[in-house]
Amino acid sequence: MNNRLRELRGDQGWSQADLAGRLDVSRQTINAIETGKYDPSLPLAFRMARLFDRPIESIFSPPEE
């Protein structure tokens, strides 16, 4: 799954650790999501959407065919 997490995090001036703390996950989880090695659970994706005040679809998109 493609995502804009790194870009959105950078816009806020947050480190991976900062974002992890706000979402109650590990920094390694944030890194794995940003690099496409891990897809977040639906509850985590909703928490991210609320945190960035954006719809989930503006953060995550399916991989290009």
JSON list of N, CA, C and O in Angstrom, two decimals, residues 11-58:
[
{"chain": "A", "resi": 11, "resn": "ASP", "atom": "N", "xyz": [5.51, 17.62, 7.34]},
{"chain": "A", "resi": 11, "resn": "ASP", "atom": "CA", "xyz": [4.79, 18.91, 7.35]},
{"chain": "A", "resi": 11, "resn": "ASP", "atom": "C", "xyz": [4.54, 19.41, 8.76]},
{"chain": "A", "resi": 11, "resn": "ASP", "atom": "O", "xyz": [4.49, 20.61, 9.01]},
{"chain": "A", "resi": 12, "resn": "GLN", "atom": "N", "xyz": [4.37, 18.47, 9.70]},
{"chain": "A", "resi": 12, "resn": "GLN", "atom": "CA", "xyz": [4.13, 18.83, 11.10]},
{"chain": "A", "resi": 12, "resn": "GLN", "atom": "C", "xyz": [5.43, 19.04, 11.87]},
{"chain": "A", "resi": 12, "resn": "GLN", "atom": "O", "xyz": [5.40, 19.49, 13.02]},
{"chain": "A", "resi": 13, "resn": "GLY", "atom": "N", "xyz": [6.56, 18.68, 11.26]},
{"chain": "A", "resi": 13, "resn": "GLY", "atom": "CA", "xyz": [7.84, 18.79, 11.94]},
{"chain": "A", "resi": 13, "resn": "GLY", "atom": "C", "xyz": [8.05, 17.71, 12.99]},
{"chain": "A", "resi": 13, "resn": "GLY", "atom": "O", "xyz": [8.82, 17.90, 13.93]},
{"chain": "A", "resi": 14, "resn": "TRP", "atom": "N", "xyz": [7.37, 16.58, 12.83]},
{"chain": "A", "resi": 14, "resn": "TRP", "atom": "CA", "xyz": [7.47, 15.49, 13.79]},
{"chain": "A", "resi": 14, "resn": "TRP", "atom": "C", "xyz": [8.48, 14.45, 13.34]},
{"chain": "A", "resi": 14, "resn": "TRP", "atom": "O", "xyz": [8.57, 14.13, 12.17]},
{"chain": "A", "resi": 15, "resn": "SER", "atom": "N", "xyz": [9.20, 13.90, 14.29]},
{"chain": "A", "resi": 15, "resn": "SER", "atom": "CA", "xyz": [10.06, 12.75, 14.02]},
{"chain": "A", "resi": 15, "resn": "SER", "atom": "C", "xyz": [9.19, 11.50, 14.00]},
{"chain": "A", "resi": 15, "resn": "SER", "atom": "O", "xyz": [8.02, 11.53, 14.40]},
{"chain": "A", "resi": 16, "resn": "GLN", "atom": "N", "xyz": [9.79, 10.39, 13.59]},
{"chain": "A", "resi": 16, "resn": "GLN", "atom": "CA", "xyz": [9.05, 9.13, 13.65]},
{"chain": "A", "resi": 16, "resn": "GLN", "atom": "C", "xyz": [8.66, 8.82, 15.09]},
{"chain": "A", "resi": 16, "resn": "GLN", "atom": "O", "xyz": [7.55, 8.34, 15.35]},
{"chain": "A", "resi": 17, "resn": "ALA", "atom": "N", "xyz": [9.54, 9.12, 16.03]},
{"chain": "A", "resi": 17, "resn": "ALA", "atom": "CA", "xyz": [9.26, 8.87, 17.44]},
{"chain": "A", "resi": 17, "resn": "ALA", "atom": "C", "xyz": [8.10, 9.75, 17.93]},
{"chain": "A", "resi": 17, "resn": "ALA", "atom": "O", "xyz": [7.25, 9.30, 18.71]},
{"chain": "A", "resi": 18, "resn": "ASP", "atom": "N", "xyz": [8.07, 11.01, 17.49]},
{"chain": "A", "resi": 18, "resn": "ASP", "atom": "CA", "xyz": [6.97, 11.91, 17.86]},
{"chain": "A", "resi": 18, "resn": "ASP", "atom": "C", "xyz": [5.63, 11.34, 17.39]},
{"chain": "A", "resi": 18, "resn": "ASP", "atom": "O", "xyz": [4.66, 11.28, 18.15]},
{"chain": "A", "resi": 19, "resn": "LEU", "atom": "N", "xyz": [5.58, 10.94, 16.13]},
{"chain": "A", "resi": 19, "resn": "LEU", "atom": "CA", "xyz": [4.35, 10.40, 15.58]},
{"chain": "A", "resi": 19, "resn": "LEU", "atom": "C", "xyz": [3.97, 9.10, 16.27]},
{"chain": "A", "resi": 19, "resn": "LEU", "atom": "O", "xyz": [2.80, 8.90, 16.62]},
{"chain": "A", "resi": 20, "resn": "ALA", "atom": "N", "xyz": [4.94, 8.26, 16.53]},
{"chain": "A", "resi": 20, "resn": "ALA", "atom": "CA", "xyz": [4.67, 6.99, 17.22]},
{"chain": "A", "resi": 20, "resn": "ALA", "atom": "C", "xyz": [4.04, 7.25, 18.59]},
{"chain": "A", "resi": 20, "resn": "ALA", "atom": "O", "xyz": [3.07, 6.59, 18.97]},
{"chain": "A", "resi": 21, "resn": "GLY", "atom": "N", "xyz": [4.57, 8.22, 19.31]},
{"chain": "A", "resi": 21, "resn": "GLY", "atom": "CA", "xyz": [4.02, 8.55, 20.62]},
{"chain": "A", "resi": 21, "resn": "GLY", "atom": "C", "xyz": [2.59, 9.05, 20.54]},
{"chain": "A", "resi": 21, "resn": "GLY", "atom": "O", "xyz": [1.76, 8.70, 21.38]},
{"chain": "A", "resi": 22, "resn": "ARG", "atom": "N", "xyz": [2.30, 9.85, 19.54]},
{"chain": "A", "resi": 22, "resn": "ARG", "atom": "CA", "xyz": [0.94, 10.37, 19.37]},
{"chain": "A", "resi": 22, "resn": "ARG", "atom": "C", "xyz": [-0.06, 9.28, 19.00]},
{"chain": "A", "resi": 22, "resn": "ARG", "atom": "O", "xyz": [-1.24, 9.38, 19.29]},
{"chain": "A", "resi": 23, "resn": "LEU", "atom": "N", "xyz": [0.44, 8.22, 18.36]},
{"chain": "A", "resi": 23, "resn": "LEU", "atom": "CA", "xyz": [-0.43, 7.13, 17.92]},
{"chain": "A", "resi": 23, "resn": "LEU", "atom": "C", "xyz": [-0.34, 5.90, 18.83]},
{"chain": "A", "resi": 23, "resn": "LEU", "atom": "O", "xyz": [-1.03, 4.91, 18.60]},
{"chain": "A", "resi": 24, "resn": "ASP", "atom": "N", "xyz": [0.51, 5.96, 19.84]},
{"chain": "A", "resi": 24, "resn": "ASP", "atom": "CA", "xyz": [0.69, 4.86, 20.79]},
{"chain": "A", "resi": 24, "resn": "ASP", "atom": "C", "xyz": [1.15, 3.58, 20.09]},
{"chain": "A", "resi": 24, "resn": "ASP", "atom": "O", "xyz": [0.61, 2.49, 20.31]},
{"chain": "A", "resi": 25, "resn": "VAL", "atom": "N", "xyz": [2.14, 3.73, 19.20]},
{"chain": "A", "resi": 25, "resn": "VAL", "atom": "CA", "xyz": [2.79, 2.60, 18.54]},
{"chain": "A", "resi": 25, "resn": "VAL", "atom": "C", "xyz": [4.30, 2.81, 18.64]},
{"chain": "A", "resi": 25, "resn": "VAL", "atom": "O", "xyz": [4.76, 3.86, 19.08]},
{"chain": "A", "resi": 26, "resn": "SER", "atom": "N", "xyz": [5.08, 1.84, 18.20]},
{"chain": "A", "resi": 26, "resn": "SER", "atom": "CA", "xyz": [6.53, 1.99, 18.25]},
{"chain": "A", "resi": 26, "resn": "SER", "atom": "C", "xyz": [7.04, 2.80, 17.05]},
{"chain": "A", "resi": 26, "resn": "SER", "atom": "O", "xyz": [6.37, 2.90, 16.02]},
{"chain": "A", "resi": 27, "resn": "ARG", "atom": "N", "xyz": [8.22, 3.36, 17.22]},
{"chain": "A", "resi": 27, "resn": "ARG", "atom": "CA", "xyz": [8.85, 4.08, 16.11]},
{"chain": "A", "resi": 27, "resn": "ARG", "atom": "C", "xyz": [9.10, 3.13, 14.95]},
{"chain": "A", "resi": 27, "resn": "ARG", "atom": "O", "xyz": [8.99, 3.50, 13.78]},
{"chain": "A", "resi": 28, "resn": "GLN", "atom": "N", "xyz": [9.41, 1.88, 15.27]},
{"chain": "A", "resi": 28, "resn": "GLN", "atom": "CA", "xyz": [9.66, 0.88, 14.23]},
{"chain": "A", "resi": 28, "resn": "GLN", "atom": "C", "xyz": [8.39, 0.64, 13.39]},
{"chain": "A", "resi": 28, "resn": "GLN", "atom": "O", "xyz": [8.49, 0.41, 12.19]},
{"chain": "A", "resi": 29, "resn": "THR", "atom": "N", "xyz": [7.23, 0.71, 14.03]},
{"chain": "A", "resi": 29, "resn": "THR", "atom": "CA", "xyz": [5.97, 0.56, 13.29]},
{"chain": "A", "resi": 29, "resn": "THR", "atom": "C", "xyz": [5.82, 1.70, 12.30]},
{"chain": "A", "resi": 29, "resn": "THR", "atom": "O", "xyz": [5.47, 1.47, 11.14]},
{"chain": "A", "resi": 30, "resn": "ILE", "atom": "N", "xyz": [6.10, 2.91, 12.72]},
{"chain": "A", "resi": 30, "resn": "ILE", "atom": "CA", "xyz": [5.99, 4.07, 11.82]},
{"chain": "A", "resi": 30, "resn": "ILE", "atom": "C", "xyz": [6.96, 3.90, 10.66]},
{"chain": "A", "resi": 30, "resn": "ILE", "atom": "O", "xyz": [6.60, 4.11, 9.50]},
{"chain": "A", "resi": 31, "resn": "ASN", "atom": "N", "xyz": [8.19, 3.49, 10.96]},
{"chain": "A", "resi": 31, "resn": "ASN", "atom": "CA", "xyz": [9.17, 3.28, 9.90]},
{"chain": "A", "resi": 31, "resn": "ASN", "atom": "C", "xyz": [8.71, 2.22, 8.91]},
{"chain": "A", "resi": 31, "resn": "ASN", "atom": "O", "xyz": [8.81, 2.40, 7.69]},
{"chain": "A", "resi": 32, "resn": "ALA", "atom": "N", "xyz": [8.17, 1.12, 9.41]},
{"chain": "A", "resi": 32, "resn": "ALA", "atom": "CA", "xyz": [7.72, 0.03, 8.54]},
{"chain": "A", "resi": 32, "resn": "ALA", "atom": "C", "xyz": [6.55, 0.48, 7.66]},
{"chain": "A", "resi": 32, "resn": "ALA", "atom": "O", "xyz": [6.48, 0.11, 6.48]},
{"chain": "A", "resi": 33, "resn": "ILE", "atom": "N", "xyz": [5.65, 1.28, 8.19]},
{"chain": "A", "resi": 33, "resn": "ILE", "atom": "CA", "xyz": [4.53, 1.79, 7.40]},
{"chain": "A", "resi": 33, "resn": "ILE", "atom": "C", "xyz": [5.06, 2.75, 6.32]},
{"chain": "A", "resi": 33, "resn": "ILE", "atom": "O", "xyz": [4.67, 2.65, 5.15]},
{"chain": "A", "resi": 34, "resn": "GLU", "atom": "N", "xyz": [5.93, 3.67, 6.72]},
{"chain": "A", "resi": 34, "resn": "GLU", "atom": "CA", "xyz": [6.46, 4.64, 5.76]},
{"chain": "A", "resi": 34, "resn": "GLU", "atom": "C", "xyz": [7.22, 3.98, 4.62]},
{"chain": "A", "resi": 34, "resn": "GLU", "atom": "O", "xyz": [7.19, 4.46, 3.49]},
{"chain": "A", "resi": 35, "resn": "THR", "atom": "N", "xyz": [7.91, 2.90, 4.90]},
{"chain": "A", "resi": 35, "resn": "THR", "atom": "CA", "xyz": [8.70, 2.23, 3.86]},
{"chain": "A", "resi": 35, "resn": "THR", "atom": "C", "xyz": [7.92, 1.17, 3.11]},
{"chain": "A", "resi": 35, "resn": "THR", "atom": "O", "xyz": [8.46, 0.50, 2.23]},
{"chain": "A", "resi": 36, "resn": "GLY", "atom": "N", "xyz": [6.65, 1.00, 3.45]},
{"chain": "A", "resi": 36, "resn": "GLY", "atom": "CA", "xyz": [5.80, 0.05, 2.75]},
{"chain": "A", "resi": 36, "resn": "GLY", "atom": "C", "xyz": [5.99, -1.40, 3.14]},
{"chain": "A", "resi": 36, "resn": "GLY", "atom": "O", "xyz": [5.53, -2.29, 2.45]},
{"chain": "A", "resi": 37, "resn": "LYS", "atom": "N", "xyz": [6.68, -1.64, 4.25]},
{"chain": "A", "resi": 37, "resn": "LYS", "atom": "CA", "xyz": [6.91, -3.01, 4.70]},
{"chain": "A", "resi": 37, "resn": "LYS", "atom": "C", "xyz": [5.76, -3.53, 5.56]},
{"chain": "A", "resi": 37, "resn": "LYS", "atom": "O", "xyz": [5.72, -4.72, 5.86]},
{"chain": "A", "resi": 38, "resn": "TYR", "atom": "N", "xyz": [4.87, -2.64, 5.98]},
{"chain": "A", "resi": 38, "resn": "TYR", "atom": "CA", "xyz": [3.78, -3.02, 6.87]},
{"chain": "A", "resi": 38, "resn": "TYR", "atom": "C", "xyz": [2.58, -2.13, 6.55]},
{"chain": "A", "resi": 38, "resn": "TYR", "atom": "O", "xyz": [2.73, -0.92, 6.38]},
{"chain": "A", "resi": 39, "resn": "ASP", "atom": "N", "xyz": [1.41, -2.75, 6.45]},
{"chain": "A", "resi": 39, "resn": "ASP", "atom": "CA", "xyz": [0.17, -2.01, 6.28]},
{"chain": "A", "resi": 39, "resn": "ASP", "atom": "C", "xyz": [-0.50, -1.88, 7.64]},
{"chain": "A", "resi": 39, "resn": "ASP", "atom": "O", "xyz": [-0.63, -2.89, 8.36]},
{"chain": "A", "resi": 40, "resn": "PRO", "atom": "N", "xyz": [-0.91, -0.68, 8.02]},
{"chain": "A", "resi": 40, "resn": "PRO", "atom": "CA", "xyz": [-1.51, -0.51, 9.35]},
{"chain": "A", "resi": 40, "resn": "PRO", "atom": "C", "xyz": [-2.86, -1.21, 9.45]},
{"chain": "A", "resi": 40, "resn": "PRO", "atom": "O", "xyz": [-3.54, -1.42, 8.44]},
{"chain": "A", "resi": 41, "resn": "SER", "atom": "N", "xyz": [-3.23, -1.53, 10.67]},
{"chain": "A", "resi": 41, "resn": "SER", "atom": "CA", "xyz": [-4.57, -2.05, 10.90]},
{"chain": "A", "resi": 41, "resn": "SER", "atom": "C", "xyz": [-5.58, -0.94, 10.60]},
{"chain": "A", "resi": 41, "resn": "SER", "atom": "O", "xyz": [-5.23, 0.25, 10.57]},
{"chain": "A", "resi": 42, "resn": "LEU", "atom": "N", "xyz": [-6.81, -1.32, 10.41]},
{"chain": "A", "resi": 42, "resn": "LEU", "atom": "CA", "xyz": [-7.84, -0.32, 10.13]},
{"chain": "A", "resi": 42, "resn": "LEU", "atom": "C", "xyz": [-7.99, 0.66, 11.30]},
{"chain": "A", "resi": 42, "resn": "LEU", "atom": "O", "xyz": [-8.06, 1.88, 11.07]},
{"chain": "A", "resi": 43, "resn": "PRO", "atom": "N", "xyz": [-8.02, 0.19, 12.56]},
{"chain": "A", "resi": 43, "resn": "PRO", "atom": "CA", "xyz": [-8.11, 1.17, 13.66]},
{"chain": "A", "resi": 43, "resn": "PRO", "atom": "C", "xyz": [-6.94, 2.15, 13.67]},
{"chain": "A", "resi": 43, "resn": "PRO", "atom": "O", "xyz": [-7.12, 3.34, 13.94]},
{"chain": "A", "resi": 44, "resn": "LEU", "atom": "N", "xyz": [-5.73, 1.67, 13.38]},
{"chain": "A", "resi": 44, "resn": "LEU", "atom": "CA", "xyz": [-4.57, 2.57, 13.34]},
{"chain": "A", "resi": 44, "resn": "LEU", "atom": "C", "xyz": [-4.69, 3.55, 12.18]},
{"chain": "A", "resi": 44, "resn": "LEU", "atom": "O", "xyz": [-4.39, 4.74, 12.33]},
{"chain": "A", "resi": 45, "resn": "ALA", "atom": "N", "xyz": [-5.14, 3.09, 11.05]},
{"chain": "A", "resi": 45, "resn": "ALA", "atom": "CA", "xyz": [-5.33, 3.99, 9.90]},
{"chain": "A", "resi": 45, "resn": "ALA", "atom": "C", "xyz": [-6.35, 5.08, 10.24]},
{"chain": "A", "resi": 45, "resn": "ALA", "atom": "O", "xyz": [-6.15, 6.25, 9.89]},
{"chain": "A", "resi": 46, "resn": "PHE", "atom": "N", "xyz": [-7.41, 4.73, 10.95]},
{"chain": "A", "resi": 46, "resn": "PHE", "atom": "CA", "xyz": [-8.40, 5.74, 11.37]},
{"chain": "A", "resi": 46, "resn": "PHE", "atom": "C", "xyz": [-7.78, 6.72, 12.36]},
{"chain": "A", "resi": 46, "resn": "PHE", "atom": "O", "xyz": [-8.04, 7.93, 12.28]},
{"chain": "A", "resi": 47, "resn": "ARG", "atom": "N", "xyz": [-6.95, 6.24, 13.29]},
{"chain": "A", "resi": 47, "resn": "ARG", "atom": "CA", "xyz": [-6.28, 7.16, 14.22]},
{"chain": "A", "resi": 47, "resn": "ARG", "atom": "C", "xyz": [-5.37, 8.13, 13.48]},
{"chain": "A", "resi": 47, "resn": "ARG", "atom": "O", "xyz": [-5.32, 9.33, 13.80]},
{"chain": "A", "resi": 48, "resn": "MET", "atom": "N", "xyz": [-4.66, 7.63, 12.47]},
{"chain": "A", "resi": 48, "resn": "MET", "atom": "CA", "xyz": [-3.80, 8.50, 11.66]},
{"chain": "A", "resi": 48, "resn": "MET", "atom": "C", "xyz": [-4.64, 9.55, 10.94]},
{"chain": "A", "resi": 48, "resn": "MET", "atom": "O", "xyz": [-4.27, 10.73, 10.90]},
{"chain": "A", "resi": 49, "resn": "ALA", "atom": "N", "xyz": [-5.74, 9.12, 10.35]},
{"chain": "A", "resi": 49, "resn": "ALA", "atom": "CA", "xyz": [-6.61, 10.06, 9.63]},
{"chain": "A", "resi": 49, "resn": "ALA", "atom": "C", "xyz": [-7.12, 11.15, 10.56]},
{"chain": "A", "resi": 49, "resn": "ALA", "atom": "O", "xyz": [-7.14, 12.33, 10.20]},
{"chain": "A", "resi": 50, "resn": "ARG", "atom": "N", "xyz": [-7.52, 10.77, 11.77]},
{"chain": "A", "resi": 50, "resn": "ARG", "atom": "CA", "xyz": [-8.00, 11.77, 12.73]},
{"chain": "A", "resi": 50, "resn": "ARG", "atom": "C", "xyz": [-6.87, 12.71, 13.14]},
{"chain": "A", "resi": 50, "resn": "ARG", "atom": "O", "xyz": [-7.07, 13.92, 13.24]},
{"chain": "A", "resi": 51, "resn": "LEU", "atom": "N", "xyz": [-5.69, 12.15, 13.40]},
{"chain": "A", "resi": 51, "resn": "LEU", "atom": "CA", "xyz": [-4.56, 12.97, 13.83]},
{"chain": "A", "resi": 51, "resn": "LEU", "atom": "C", "xyz": [-4.21, 14.02, 12.79]},
{"chain": "A", "resi": 51, "resn": "LEU", "atom": "O", "xyz": [-3.95, 15.18, 13.11]},
{"chain": "A", "resi": 52, "resn": "PHE", "atom": "N", "xyz": [-4.21, 13.62, 11.51]},
{"chain": "A", "resi": 52, "resn": "PHE", "atom": "CA", "xyz": [-3.85, 14.56, 10.44]},
{"chain": "A", "resi": 52, "resn": "PHE", "atom": "C", "xyz": [-5.06, 15.30, 9.89]},
{"chain": "A", "resi": 52, "resn": "PHE", "atom": "O", "xyz": [-4.92, 16.11, 8.97]},
{"chain": "A", "resi": 53, "resn": "ASP", "atom": "N", "xyz": [-6.25, 15.01, 10.42]},
{"chain": "A", "resi": 53, "resn": "ASP", "atom": "CA", "xyz": [-7.49, 15.65, 9.99]},
{"chain": "A", "resi": 53, "resn": "ASP", "atom": "C", "xyz": [-7.68, 15.52, 8.48]},
{"chain": "A", "resi": 53, "resn": "ASP", "atom": "O", "xyz": [-7.92, 16.50, 7.78]},
{"chain": "A", "resi": 54, "resn": "ARG", "atom": "N", "xyz": [-7.54, 14.28, 8.01]},
{"chain": "A", "resi": 54, "resn": "ARG", "atom": "CA", "xyz": [-7.68, 13.97, 6.59]},
{"chain": "A", "resi": 54, "resn": "ARG", "atom": "C", "xyz": [-8.44, 12.66, 6.44]},
{"chain": "A", "resi": 54, "resn": "ARG", "atom": "O", "xyz": [-8.36, 11.80, 7.31]},
{"chain": "A", "resi": 55, "resn": "PRO", "atom": "N", "xyz": [-9.10, 12.47, 5.31]},
{"chain": "A", "resi": 55, "resn": "PRO", "atom": "CA", "xyz": [-9.70, 11.16, 5.06]},
{"chain": "A", "resi": 55, "resn": "PRO", "atom": "C", "xyz": [-8.61, 10.11, 4.84]},
{"chain": "A", "resi": 55, "resn": "PRO", "atom": "O", "xyz": [-7.50, 10.43, 4.37]},
{"chain": "A", "resi": 56, "resn": "ILE", "atom": "N", "xyz": [-8.90, 8.89, 5.20]},
{"chain": "A", "resi": 56, "resn": "ILE", "atom": "CA", "xyz": [-7.93, 7.80, 5.04]},
{"chain": "A", "resi": 56, "resn": "ILE", "atom": "C", "xyz": [-7.42, 7.74, 3.60]},
{"chain": "A", "resi": 56, "resn": "ILE", "atom": "O", "xyz": [-6.23, 7.53, 3.37]},
{"chain": "A", "resi": 57, "resn": "GLU", "atom": "N", "xyz": [-8.32, 7.97, 2.64]},
{"chain": "A", "resi": 57, "resn": "GLU", "atom": "CA", "xyz": [-7.94, 7.86, 1.22]},
{"chain": "A", "resi": 57, "resn": "GLU", "atom": "C", "xyz": [-6.91, 8.91, 0.80]},
{"chain": "A", "resi": 57, "resn": "GLU", "atom": "O", "xyz": [-6.25, 8.74, -0.21]},
{"chain": "A", "resi": 58, "resn": "SER", "atom": "N", "xyz": [-6.78, 9.99, 1.59]},
{"chain": "A", "resi": 58, "resn": "SER", "atom": "CA", "xyz": [-5.77, 10.98, 1.23]},
{"chain": "A", "resi": 58, "resn": "SER", "atom": "C", "xyz": [-4.40, 10.64, 1.83]},
{"chain": "A", "resi": 58, "resn": "SER", "atom": "O", "xyz": [-3.41, 11.27, 1.51]}
]
